[in-house]
Amino acid sequence: SMQEVRLENNKLVGTLDGTTIMQMQKIETISLSQNDFSGLIPGFQLGSLPGLKFLYLDNNEFVGPLPSQLAQSGKSSLEEIWVQSNSLSGTVPASYVRFDMLHDFFIDGNKLTGALPLQLCSAKLNNDFFNTLPPDAERNYCEYIACPAGSVGKEGVYPCS
């Protein structure tokens, strides 16, 4: 059975078919980075995949909100979510605090608004963002995930400016 779908940087276009995704029950990695996919992220279908650990949808043209259904109760095994550099809007769903194993969550380069759920803002998430800081420097753990509106992190690392 297939455990990985890796189709990054292939100039693929269109939307993601939730029905097809639902049939990949043993999938662990979906990597569709750097294509031209558009439309909504099929959160319910992706969230229903029990073994999905790595989801890479960055550098596409996805729109709409980050789907709250991605973090379905009891099925939140995701360790990495890369959705940076799309056209996503809305807020980060409170349900994302269910991702107990999450260590990489990249959402910058979208049109997201509002505050992050504070439980997501922890030292274990995206800790390489601050790798240039001395260990005793003050850190804003929410900026590990995304710089505040109107600022960016040069080359994806602190500080936001």
PDB file of N, CA and C in Angstrom, residues 19 27 40 45 92 106 127 132:
ATOM      1  N   THR A  19     -12.454  12.909  -2.449  1.00  0.00           N
ATOM      2  CA  THR A  19     -12.855  11.502  -2.582  1.00  0.00           C
ATOM      3  C   THR A  19     -11.639  10.610  -2.802  1.00  0.00           C
ATOM      4  N   ILE A  27      -1.728   6.342   3.969  1.00  0.00           N
ATOM      5  CA  ILE A  27      -0.761   7.373   3.583  1.00  0.00           C
ATOM      6  C   ILE A  27      -0.185   8.062   4.825  1.00  0.00           C
ATOM      7  N   LEU A  40     -10.019  25.114  -2.151  1.00  0.00           N
ATOM      8  CA  LEU A  40      -9.964  24.888  -0.716  1.00  0.00           C
ATOM      9  C   LEU A  40      -9.136  23.651  -0.381  1.00  0.00           C
ATOM     10  N   GLN A  45     -11.397  15.399   4.655  1.00  0.00           N
ATOM     11  CA  GLN A  45     -10.805  14.205   4.057  1.00  0.00           C
ATOM     12  C   GLN A  45      -9.372  13.994   4.548  1.00  0.00           C
ATOM     13  N   VAL A  92      -6.283  30.868  12.474  1.00  0.00           N
ATOM     14  CA  VAL A  92      -5.811  29.515  12.747  1.00  0.00           C
ATOM     15  C   VAL A  92      -6.829  28.874  13.699  1.00  0.00           C
ATOM     16  N   PHE A 106       4.184  25.789   9.395  1.00  0.00           N
ATOM     17  CA  PHE A 106       4.574  26.987   8.667  1.00  0.00           C
ATOM     18  C   PHE A 106       3.369  27.553   7.927  1.00  0.00           C
ATOM     19  N   ASN A 127      11.145  25.422  16.310  1.00  0.00           N
ATOM     20  CA  ASN A 127      12.215  26.003  17.117  1.00  0.00           C
ATOM     21  C   ASN A 127      13.453  26.371  16.306  1.00  0.00           C
ATOM     22  N   THR A 132      19.379  31.430  15.299  1.00  0.00           N
ATOM     23  CA  THR A 132      20.453  32.426  15.278  1.00  0.00           C
ATOM     24  C   THR A 132      20.521  33.227  16.574  1.00  0.00           C
TER      25      THR A 132
END
